Short mmCIF file of C-alpha atoms in Angstrom, two decimals:
data_model
loop_
_atom_site.label_atom_id
_atom_site.label_comp_id
_atom_site.label_asym_id
_atom_site.label_seq_id
_atom_site.Cartn_x
_atom_site.Cartn_y
_atom_site.Cartn_z
CA MET C 20 142.73 102.09 106.83
CA PRO C 21 139.27 100.49 107.01
CA GLY C 22 138.15 99.76 110.55
CA PRO C 23 137.37 96.26 111.85
CA ASN C 24 133.57 96.72 111.80
CA LEU C 25 133.10 97.02 108.09
CA ILE C 26 130.84 94.55 106.29
CA ASN C 27 133.53 93.85 103.73
CA ALA C 28 136.82 95.10 105.18
CA ASN C 29 139.02 94.16 102.26
CA PRO C 30 137.20 94.49 98.99
CA VAL C 31 138.91 93.78 95.70
CA ILE C 32 139.67 97.04 93.96
CA HIS C 33 139.40 97.09 90.21
CA THR C 34 141.20 99.47 87.98
CA PRO C 35 138.69 100.80 85.52
CA LYS C 36 139.43 99.70 82.01
CA ALA C 37 141.02 102.57 80.19
CA GLN C 38 138.15 104.71 79.10
CA LEU C 39 137.82 104.47 75.39
CA GLU C 40 137.97 107.83 73.79
CA ARG C 41 134.37 108.68 73.29
CA VAL C 42 133.55 108.76 69.63
CA PHE C 43 130.76 111.18 68.92
CA ARG C 44 128.27 110.00 66.44
CA ILE C 45 127.07 112.39 63.78
CA GLU C 46 123.64 112.68 65.35
CA GLU C 47 125.17 113.71 68.69
CA GLU C 48 126.89 116.66 67.13
CA ASP C 49 123.94 117.64 65.01
CA GLU C 50 121.67 119.64 67.30
CA SER C 51 118.70 119.18 65.02
CA VAL C 52 118.69 115.42 65.45
CA HIS C 53 116.96 113.87 68.46
CA ASP C 54 119.83 112.41 70.50
CA LEU C 55 118.99 109.16 72.23
CA PHE C 56 120.40 108.14 75.59
CA ASP C 57 122.82 105.25 75.34
CA GLN C 58 124.38 102.72 77.68
CA GLN C 59 127.58 104.71 78.12
CA GLU C 60 125.73 107.89 79.14
CA ILE C 61 123.75 106.05 81.80
CA TYR C 62 126.93 104.39 83.03
CA GLU C 63 128.68 107.77 83.29
CA LEU C 64 125.93 108.89 85.67
CA ILE C 65 126.48 106.05 88.13
CA ARG C 66 130.13 104.97 87.88
CA ASN C 67 131.41 107.60 90.33
CA ILE C 68 128.83 106.98 93.05
CA ASN C 69 130.70 106.34 96.28
CA ASP C 70 130.45 103.07 98.13
CA PRO C 71 128.69 103.62 101.49
CA GLU C 72 131.62 102.26 103.50
CA HIS C 73 134.77 102.66 101.40
CA PRO C 74 136.29 105.75 99.83
CA LEU C 75 135.95 104.03 96.49
CA THR C 76 133.53 104.32 93.64
CA LEU C 77 131.04 101.69 92.53
CA GLU C 78 133.12 101.37 89.38
CA GLN C 79 136.33 100.69 91.32
CA LEU C 80 134.54 97.95 93.25
CA ASN C 81 133.06 96.48 90.05
CA VAL C 82 129.61 96.99 91.55
CA VAL C 83 128.49 98.65 88.35
CA GLN C 84 129.69 97.77 84.88
CA PRO C 85 128.81 99.27 81.50
CA ASP C 86 127.55 95.96 80.13
CA HIS C 87 125.06 95.63 82.97
CA VAL C 88 123.25 98.82 82.03
CA HIS C 89 120.31 98.29 79.69
CA ILE C 90 118.46 101.12 78.06
CA ASP C 91 115.53 101.28 75.68
CA ASP C 92 115.22 104.98 74.93
CA ALA C 93 112.19 104.61 72.67
CA GLY C 94 110.49 102.41 75.27
CA ASN C 95 111.40 104.88 78.06
CA SER C 96 113.00 102.23 80.22
CA VAL C 97 116.33 101.78 81.98
CA LEU C 98 117.49 98.70 83.85
CA VAL C 99 120.67 98.76 85.93
CA GLU C 100 121.97 95.50 87.31
CA PHE C 101 124.60 95.79 90.02
CA THR C 102 126.91 93.31 91.70
CA PRO C 103 127.34 93.51 95.49
CA THR C 104 130.97 93.03 96.56
CA ILE C 105 130.01 90.02 98.66
CA PRO C 106 126.89 87.77 98.54
CA HIS C 107 125.72 88.74 102.04
CA CYS C 108 126.37 92.46 101.66
CA SER C 109 123.94 94.29 103.92
CA MET C 110 124.59 97.48 102.01
CA ALA C 111 123.04 96.12 98.81
CA THR C 112 119.71 97.89 99.28
CA LEU C 113 121.41 101.18 100.07
CA ILE C 114 123.66 100.92 97.02
CA GLY C 115 120.66 100.16 94.81
CA LEU C 116 118.80 103.09 96.31
CA CYS C 117 121.73 105.41 95.54
CA ILE C 118 121.74 104.26 91.91
CA ARG C 119 117.98 104.80 91.69
CA VAL C 120 118.13 108.29 93.21
CA ARG C 121 121.01 109.30 90.94
CA LEU C 122 119.03 108.26 87.85
CA LEU C 123 115.76 109.76 89.13
CA ARG C 124 117.48 113.10 89.54
CA SER C 125 119.34 113.01 86.22
CA LEU C 126 117.08 111.37 83.64
CA PRO C 127 113.93 112.87 82.12
CA GLU C 128 110.73 111.88 83.91
CA ARG C 129 109.62 109.71 81.01
CA PHE C 130 112.03 106.93 82.01
CA LYS C 131 110.83 104.00 84.11
CA ILE C 132 113.84 102.87 86.11
CA ASP C 133 114.40 99.33 87.32
CA ILE C 134 117.31 98.46 89.57
CA SER C 135 118.26 94.92 90.39
CA VAL C 136 121.02 92.83 91.85
CA ARG C 137 122.72 90.82 89.15
CA GLU C 138 121.38 87.30 89.16
CA GLY C 139 123.23 84.98 91.48
CA THR C 140 125.31 87.63 93.24
CA HIS C 141 123.39 88.12 96.48
CA GLN C 142 121.82 85.69 98.89
CA SER C 143 118.71 87.86 99.37
CA GLU C 144 118.48 88.89 95.76
CA VAL C 145 114.69 88.54 95.45
CA ALA C 146 114.02 90.53 98.62
CA VAL C 147 116.49 93.27 97.70
CA ASN C 148 115.06 93.61 94.19
CA LYS C 149 111.49 93.73 95.44
CA GLN C 150 112.26 96.51 97.88
CA LEU C 151 114.28 98.56 95.38
CA ASN C 152 111.44 98.50 92.88
CA ASP C 153 108.57 99.26 95.29
CA LYS C 154 107.99 102.96 94.60
CA GLU C 155 106.04 103.45 97.80
CA ARG C 156 108.82 102.11 99.99
CA VAL C 157 111.40 104.11 98.04
CA ALA C 158 109.27 107.26 98.55
CA ALA C 159 108.97 106.55 102.28
CA ALA C 160 112.71 105.83 102.58
CA LEU C 161 113.60 109.13 100.92
CA GLU C 162 111.47 111.00 103.46
CA ASN C 163 113.78 109.66 106.16
CA SER C 164 116.21 112.54 106.60
CA HIS C 165 119.01 110.37 108.00
CA LEU C 166 118.85 107.94 105.10
CA LEU C 167 118.60 110.77 102.58
CA GLU C 168 121.76 112.29 104.02
CA VAL C 169 123.64 109.01 103.60
CA VAL C 170 122.39 108.71 100.01
CA ASN C 171 123.42 112.30 99.27
CA GLN C 172 126.89 111.61 100.65
CA CYS C 173 127.32 108.64 98.35
CA LEU C 174 126.14 110.73 95.43
CA ALA C 175 128.15 113.86 96.24
CA SER C 176 131.26 112.79 94.36
CA ALA C 177 129.29 111.39 91.45
CA LEU C 178 128.28 114.83 90.25
CA MET H 12 81.98 99.66 72.79
CA VAL H 13 82.80 102.47 75.16
CA HIS H 14 85.56 105.04 75.55
CA LEU H 15 86.73 107.53 78.16
CA GLU H 16 86.50 111.27 77.57
CA LEU H 17 88.44 113.75 79.66
CA VAL H 18 86.06 116.20 81.38
CA ALA H 19 88.24 117.98 83.95
CA GLU H 20 91.82 118.47 85.15
CA LEU H 21 92.32 119.44 88.77
CA LYS H 22 95.70 121.01 89.43
CA GLY H 23 96.89 122.03 92.87
CA HIS H 24 99.13 119.40 94.42
CA THR H 25 102.84 120.19 94.38
CA ASP H 26 104.01 116.58 94.62
CA ARG H 27 102.88 113.13 93.47
CA ALA H 28 99.24 112.36 94.32
CA TRP H 29 98.55 108.94 95.78
CA GLN H 30 94.84 108.43 96.23
CA ILE H 31 91.35 109.75 95.63
CA SER H 32 88.16 109.33 97.64
CA TRP H 33 84.77 110.41 96.27
CA HIS H 34 82.25 111.86 98.70
CA PRO H 35 79.54 109.17 99.17
CA ASN H 36 76.99 111.41 97.44
CA GLY H 37 79.35 111.69 94.47
CA SER H 38 79.36 115.46 94.51
CA CYS H 39 83.00 116.14 95.36
CA LEU H 40 86.27 114.32 95.96
CA ALA H 41 89.37 114.38 98.12
CA SER H 42 92.91 113.75 96.88
CA CYS H 43 96.04 113.20 98.97
CA SER H 44 99.66 113.81 98.11
CA GLY H 45 103.35 113.72 98.90
CA ASP H 46 102.95 117.46 99.53
CA LYS H 47 101.46 116.42 102.94
CA THR H 48 98.01 117.81 102.16
CA VAL H 49 94.58 116.66 101.08
CA ILE H 50 92.60 118.85 98.69
CA ILE H 51 88.81 118.70 98.56
CA TRP H 52 87.63 119.42 95.01
CA GLU H 53 84.10 120.51 94.20
CA PRO H 54 82.47 121.04 90.79
CA SER H 55 80.31 124.08 90.06
CA ASP H 56 77.46 121.87 88.85
CA LEU H 57 78.06 118.20 88.17
CA ASN H 58 74.96 118.02 85.96
CA GLY H 59 76.31 120.68 83.64
CA GLU H 60 78.23 119.69 80.54
CA ASN H 61 81.65 120.94 81.67
CA PRO H 62 81.56 121.94 85.33
CA ASN H 63 84.36 124.04 86.75
CA TRP H 64 86.08 122.38 89.66
CA HIS H 65 87.49 124.47 92.47
CA ARG H 66 89.26 123.86 95.77
CA GLN H 67 86.57 123.68 98.41
CA GLY H 68 89.01 122.98 101.21
CA VAL H 69 92.53 121.93 102.12
CA LEU H 70 93.47 119.56 104.95
CA ASP H 71 96.95 120.60 105.99
CA GLY H 72 99.19 121.41 108.92
CA PHE H 73 98.79 118.08 110.65
CA HIS H 74 100.69 115.31 108.86
CA GLU H 75 104.45 115.65 108.89
CA ARG H 76 105.02 113.39 105.92
CA THR H 77 103.27 112.15 102.76
CA VAL H 78 99.52 111.65 103.08
CA ARG H 79 99.26 108.20 101.50
CA THR H 80 95.55 107.54 101.90
CA VAL H 81 92.28 109.42 102.28
CA ALA H 82 88.75 108.11 102.88
CA TYR H 83 85.36 109.79 103.30
CA SER H 84 83.17 108.22 105.96
CA PRO H 85 79.95 106.66 104.57
CA SER H 86 77.95 109.59 105.97
CA GLY H 87 80.30 112.04 104.27
CA ARG H 88 80.59 114.04 107.50
CA VAL H 89 84.23 113.28 108.20
CA VAL H 90 87.36 112.47 106.22
CA ALA H 91 90.10 110.14 107.46
CA THR H 92 93.73 110.54 106.36
CA GLY H 93 96.67 108.18 106.79
CA SER H 94 100.29 109.23 106.51
CA PHE H 95 103.84 107.99 106.24
CA ASP H 96 104.23 109.74 109.62
CA GLY H 97 102.44 106.71 111.13
CA THR H 98 99.28 108.52 112.22
CA THR H 99 95.70 108.54 111.06
CA GLY H 100 93.70 111.76 111.33
CA VAL H 101 89.93 112.28 111.30
CA TRP H 102 88.82 115.66 109.94
CA GLU H 103 85.63 117.63 110.19
CA LYS H 104 84.50 121.01 108.90
CA ASP H 105 84.38 123.57 111.68
CA THR H 106 81.78 126.33 111.90
CA SER H 107 83.81 128.64 109.68
CA GLY H 108 83.99 126.01 106.94
CA ASP H 109 87.66 125.09 107.48
CA TYR H 110 88.72 121.50 107.95
CA GLU H 111 90.06 120.62 111.36
CA CYS H 112 91.66 117.42 112.62
CA VAL H 113 89.33 116.33 115.43
CA ALA H 114 90.80 112.93 116.27
CA THR H 115 94.01 110.98 115.79
CA LEU H 116 94.42 107.23 115.70
CA GLU H 117 97.89 106.29 116.84
CA GLY H 118 99.60 102.96 117.31
CA HIS H 119 101.21 101.90 114.05
CA GLU H 120 104.99 101.70 114.27
CA ASN H 121 105.55 103.27 110.86
CA GLU H 122 103.90 104.33 107.59
CA VAL H 123 100.11 104.02 107.38
CA LYS H 124 99.33 102.78 103.88
CA SER H 125 95.55 102.57 103.69
CA ILE H 126 92.34 103.37 105.55
CA ALA H 127 88.85 101.98 105.03
CA TRP H 128 85.46 102.65 106.63
CA SER H 129 82.97 99.81 107.03
CA ALA H 130 79.63 100.23 105.23
CA SER H 131 77.85 101.33 108.39
CA GLY H 132 80.59 103.79 109.28
CA SER H 133 81.03 102.25 112.71
CA LEU H 134 84.42 100.62 112.02
CA ILE H 135 87.67 101.89 110.55
CA ALA H 136 90.52 99.66 109.41
CA THR H 137 94.08 100.90 108.96
CA CYS H 138 97.17 99.05 107.75
CA SER H 139 100.86 99.78 107.77
CA ARG H 140 104.36 98.83 106.74
CA ASP H 141 104.60 97.41 110.28
CA LYS H 142 102.73 94.34 108.80
CA SER H 143 99.64 94.87 110.93
CA VAL H 144 95.99 95.69 110.32
CA TRP H 145 94.13 97.57 113.06
CA ILE H 146 90.38 97.72 113.49
CA TRP H 147 88.92 100.72 115.30
CA GLU H 148 85.41 101.34 116.51
CA ALA H 149 83.94 104.79 116.05
CA ALA H 150 81.97 105.71 119.15
CA SER H 151 81.41 109.18 117.72
CA ASP H 152 83.02 111.38 115.07
CA ASP H 153 85.91 112.18 117.37
CA ASP H 154 86.16 109.15 119.62
CA PHE H 155 87.75 105.90 118.43
CA GLU H 156 88.73 102.73 120.23
CA CYS H 157 91.05 100.00 118.95
CA LEU H 158 89.18 96.67 118.76
CA ALA H 159 91.82 94.45 117.23
CA VAL H 160 95.41 94.32 116.01
CA LEU H 161 95.77 91.69 113.30
CA GLN H 162 99.33 90.55 112.68
CA GLU H 163 99.28 87.61 110.30
CA HIS H 164 100.71 89.24 107.18
CA SER H 165 104.44 88.60 106.98
CA GLN H 166 105.16 91.90 105.19
CA ASP H 167 104.06 95.49 104.57
CA VAL H 168 100.24 95.72 104.20
CA LYS H 169 99.34 97.87 101.20
CA MET H 170 95.57 98.12 101.31
CA VAL H 171 92.48 97.40 103.38
CA LYS H 172 88.93 97.33 102.04
CA TRP H 173 85.63 96.50 103.76
CA HIS H 174 82.91 94.35 102.22
CA PRO H 175 80.16 96.63 100.79
CA LYS H 176 77.49 95.18 103.10
CA ARG H 177 78.96 93.04 105.86
CA GLU H 178 81.62 93.47 108.50
CA LEU H 179 84.21 91.52 106.56
CA LEU H 180 87.61 93.02 105.80
CA ALA H 181 90.09 92.23 103.03
CA SER H 182 93.77 93.23 103.18
CA ALA H 183 96.41 93.13 100.42
CA SER H 184 100.12 92.81 101.11
CA TYR H 185 103.72 92.92 99.93
CA ASP H 186 103.76 89.26 101.04
CA ASP H 187 101.82 88.53 97.77
CA THR H 188 98.64 87.45 99.58
CA ILE H 189 95.19 88.77 100.38
CA ARG H 190 93.70 87.99 103.76
CA ILE H 191 90.03 87.96 104.70
CA TRP H 192 89.17 88.93 108.27
CA GLU H 193 85.88 88.20 110.00
CA ASP H 194 84.45 88.74 113.43
CA GLU H 195 83.53 85.46 115.11
CA ASP H 196 82.15 85.89 118.63
CA ASP H 197 83.89 89.25 119.10
CA ASP H 198 87.17 87.81 117.98
CA TRP H 199 88.62 89.04 114.69
CA LEU H 200 90.30 86.21 112.84
CA CYS H 201 91.77 85.52 109.44
CA SER H 202 89.25 83.24 107.74
CA ASN H 203 91.03 82.98 104.36
CA THR H 204 94.42 83.58 102.82
CA LEU H 205 94.15 84.12 99.08
CA GLU H 206 97.31 82.92 97.37
CA GLY H 207 98.04 83.15 93.67
CA HIS H 208 99.64 86.49 92.92
CA GLU H 209 103.38 86.29 92.30
CA SER H 210 104.29 89.69 93.69
CA THR H 211 102.97 92.54 95.85
CA VAL H 212 99.19 92.85 95.84
CA TRP H 213 98.69 96.62 95.59
CA ALA H 214 94.92 96.97 95.63
CA LEU H 215 91.57 95.25 95.67
CA ASP H 216 87.88 96.02 95.43
CA PHE H 217 84.58 94.20 95.89
CA ASP H 218 81.71 93.94 93.42
CA ALA H 219 78.30 95.41 94.32
CA GLU H 220 77.07 92.40 96.28
CA GLY H 221 80.40 91.57 97.84
CA ASN H 222 80.40 88.01 96.53
CA GLN H 223 83.47 88.66 94.40
CA LEU H 224 86.59 90.72 94.72
CA VAL H 225 89.16 91.87 92.22
CA SER H 226 92.87 92.28 93.03
CA VAL H 227 95.81 93.78 91.14
CA SER H 228 99.50 93.18 91.61
CA ALA H 229 103.07 94.01 90.71
CA ASP H 230 102.96 90.68 88.82
CA MET H 231 100.94 92.66 86.20
CA LYS H 232 97.93 90.39 86.66
CA ILE H 233 94.32 91.04 87.63
CA LYS H 234 92.53 88.30 89.54
CA ILE H 235 88.87 87.85 90.37
CA TRP H 236 88.02 85.83 93.44
CA LYS H 237 84.61 84.45 94.37
CA CYS H 238 83.15 83.62 97.74
CA TYR H 239 81.79 80.10 98.27
CA THR H 240 79.67 79.28 101.31
CA PRO H 241 80.50 76.10 103.25
CA GLN H 242 77.67 74.13 101.62
CA ASN H 243 78.27 75.24 98.03
CA ASN H 244 77.10 73.07 95.11
CA LEU H 245 80.57 72.81 93.58
CA GLY H 246 81.98 71.01 96.60
CA ILE H 247 84.67 73.65 97.19
CA ARG H 248 86.03 73.00 100.65
CA SER H 249 86.01 75.62 103.35
CA PHE H 250 88.58 76.52 105.90
CA SER H 251 85.98 75.83 108.58
CA ASN H 252 82.39 74.62 108.67
CA SER H 253 81.01 78.02 109.42
CA LEU H 254 83.06 80.41 107.28
CA PRO H 255 82.99 80.76 103.49
CA THR H 256 86.02 80.27 101.28
CA TRP H 257 87.38 82.40 98.41
CA LYS H 258 88.66 80.97 95.14
CA CYS H 259 90.25 82.61 92.09
CA ILE H 260 87.82 82.27 89.16
CA CYS H 261 89.51 84.50 86.58
CA THR H 262 93.02 85.82 85.85
CA LEU H 263 93.59 88.61 83.34
CA SER H 264 97.16 88.94 82.12
CA GLY H 265 98.86 90.69 79.23
CA PHE H 266 96.92 93.95 79.62
CA HIS H 267 99.51 95.84 81.68
CA SER H 268 103.27 95.81 81.08
CA ARG H 269 104.35 97.05 84.54
CA ALA H 270 103.06 96.90 88.13
CA ILE H 271 99.32 97.55 88.55
CA TYR H 272 98.69 99.89 91.49
CA THR H 273 94.96 100.48 91.52
CA VAL H 274 91.60 98.92 90.74
CA SER H 275 88.01 100.10 91.06
CA TRP H 276 84.91 97.95 90.48
CA SER H 277 81.82 100.01 89.69
CA LYS H 278 78.91 99.04 91.93
CA HIS H 279 76.47 100.27 89.25
CA HIS H 280 77.59 99.17 85.80
CA GLY H 281 80.03 96.46 86.93
CA ARG H 282 83.01 97.65 84.90
CA ILE H 283 86.49 97.27 86.37
CA ALA H 284 89.08 100.05 85.94
CA THR H 285 92.79 99.29 86.44
CA ALA H 286 95.95 101.38 86.14
CA GLY H 287 99.55 101.50 87.25
CA SER H 288 103.14 102.04 86.27
CA ASP H 289 102.69 101.49 82.51
CA ASN H 290 100.88 104.84 82.07
CA LYS H 291 97.62 103.28 80.99
CA ILE H 292 94.03 103.03 82.23
CA ASN H 293 92.17 99.88 81.21
CA ILE H 294 88.42 99.28 81.54
CA PHE H 295 87.17 95.68 81.60
CA GLU H 296 83.64 94.34 81.32
CA GLU H 297 82.14 90.89 81.35
CA ASP H 298 81.95 89.55 77.82
CA PRO H 299 78.25 89.61 76.89
CA GLU H 300 78.81 87.00 74.17
CA ALA H 301 80.79 84.47 76.15
CA CYS H 302 79.04 81.55 77.76
CA GLN H 303 77.67 82.87 81.03
CA ASP H 304 79.28 80.69 83.65
CA ALA H 305 79.18 82.39 87.04
CA ASP H 306 82.11 80.24 88.19
CA ALA H 307 84.32 80.97 85.18
CA PRO H 308 83.53 84.46 83.89
CA THR H 309 85.11 85.96 80.78
CA TYR H 310 86.19 89.60 80.86
CA VAL H 311 87.15 91.68 77.85
CA LEU H 312 88.97 94.97 77.48
CA ALA H 313 86.20 97.50 76.81
CA ALA H 314 88.29 100.69 76.67
CA SER H 315 91.82 101.88 77.24
CA VAL H 316 93.52 105.27 77.57
CA ASN H 317 97.23 105.56 76.88
CA GLU H 318 99.13 108.15 78.92
CA PRO H 319 96.14 109.68 80.73
CA HIS H 320 98.76 111.29 83.00
CA GLY H 321 101.44 111.69 80.36
CA VAL H 322 104.61 109.81 81.27
CA SER H 323 103.55 109.50 84.93
CA ASP H 324 102.54 106.39 86.82
CA ILE H 325 98.85 106.25 87.71
CA ASN H 326 98.43 105.62 91.41
CA CYS H 327 94.65 105.60 91.78
CA VAL H 328 91.45 105.25 89.78
CA GLN H 329 88.01 105.49 91.42
CA TRP H 330 84.52 105.20 89.92
CA ASN H 331 81.99 107.69 91.25
CA PRO H 332 79.99 105.77 93.89
CA THR H 333 76.53 107.07 92.93
CA GLU H 334 74.19 105.75 90.28
CA ALA H 335 73.56 109.22 88.85
CA TYR H 336 77.26 109.83 88.17
CA SER H 337 78.41 106.23 87.80
CA ASP H 338 79.90 107.09 84.39
CA LEU H 339 82.54 109.31 86.05
CA LEU H 340 86.01 107.94 86.78
CA ALA H 341 88.64 109.93 88.69
CA SER H 342 92.35 109.21 88.27
CA THR H 343 95.57 110.55 89.69
CA GLY H 344 99.27 109.83 89.62
CA ASP H 345 102.85 110.96 89.91
CA ASP H 346 102.07 114.20 88.03
CA GLY H 347 99.94 115.29 91.02
CA ILE H 348 96.99 116.12 88.75
CA VAL H 349 93.51 114.67 89.29
CA ARG H 350 91.62 113.97 86.09
CA ILE H 351 87.92 113.28 85.72
CA TRP H 352 86.81 111.05 82.85
CA ARG H 353 83.37 110.21 81.50
CA LEU H 354 82.62 106.76 80.19
CA VAL H 355 80.85 107.27 76.88
CA GLN H 356 78.93 104.64 74.96
CA ASP H 357 79.99 104.54 71.31
CA ILE H 358 77.08 104.84 68.91
#
């Protein structure tokens, strides 16, 4: 059972909507056609990331949702909006960092990745978003071996 | 019109490159990287049509983390490096031609983000994520003393830059402001806070005389600020009776679609180069046909290069500091490659 010192000791657990059987489009099966990344593929990459304090995935906690992933393949940009479990969640920056690292490691370099807290879902939304999208601070954070270990733990099950 | 032509590609870093510093005589340059090293690059003959550039030296083995910033001293004798490991190193060539760290400047609580030498070479400024700006006095090449610790920024300080002639320092911050620091009776104080950017101010540079400065920001805007003395004709009010005040006289927006990380204002031909996360270098010049109002200048886009570093962010652009090679622009970014461009006048 979760200990008493957790930020959010009793989060609401969501049962993922039954995964729709993935329908492959013609161009996905035709190797000669340039296959674009879509919303569902990006979501697949992040839905199984573990929450830093619960043995649950970001999908189970409704932190990430397919509709909050935006991709413009031709424009080389991805935006993921996430919803902290509670408005004062001190783990928000760490969760955002995990999502960023997962996408950095999985997507081609051409993509510019933006991560943000979904509007109105966190009391320090502006500060969290600014930090998550400052590449220099992200680079410095990922050189911190302790932090990197925590991030890798959250990502381990997402692979 | 003008355009940029690629003249050289310098490959050697094994991680993202953050910054470039030209030697003051324009003959070689230093680049620093996430691979924890600085490489000194030297051309075979800069006057030749297509000089070959080679590695003249490598500064390594000292910093434990990313080298974020590198700066030649005005004499060109020493190179200063600042790192995410929180330290600043001062390097000199030893008798065998290898670079050696001869002094360390310690005190910042965490990442050093930028270093700048004053025009005379007697002062160094450093800034850090710890929100402070430090001013150091160079007694000799390997002896430095901290003169001041300036702690008025409320966030991470991204860049420091000295005035080209006077002992006046500008700092740019994650708190969206620029601060101007001046020495009044041996006391360093913040004489101006320049507000107007809507997000992190990543970089700034002065014009040749130091009467104007240009800043770039994550808000995707470029701003030009002008210095007004206390008794100026326009009646612009000063912070005090003795110190000048800075006012934004021009904002350029719509030219970059993501954060702008770097700006360089040529001291010779006056063109401004900007670049950042949208994979584009832009060159601006004052519009020769617009009405010439020194208090409301008009700048136009004179040239642009799309994807000069492929799909990578561009972290730094720097004009060559000498008149002879003022047409050369160096750039670097997340691909770790340094590229040298020549500004060519279209016929």
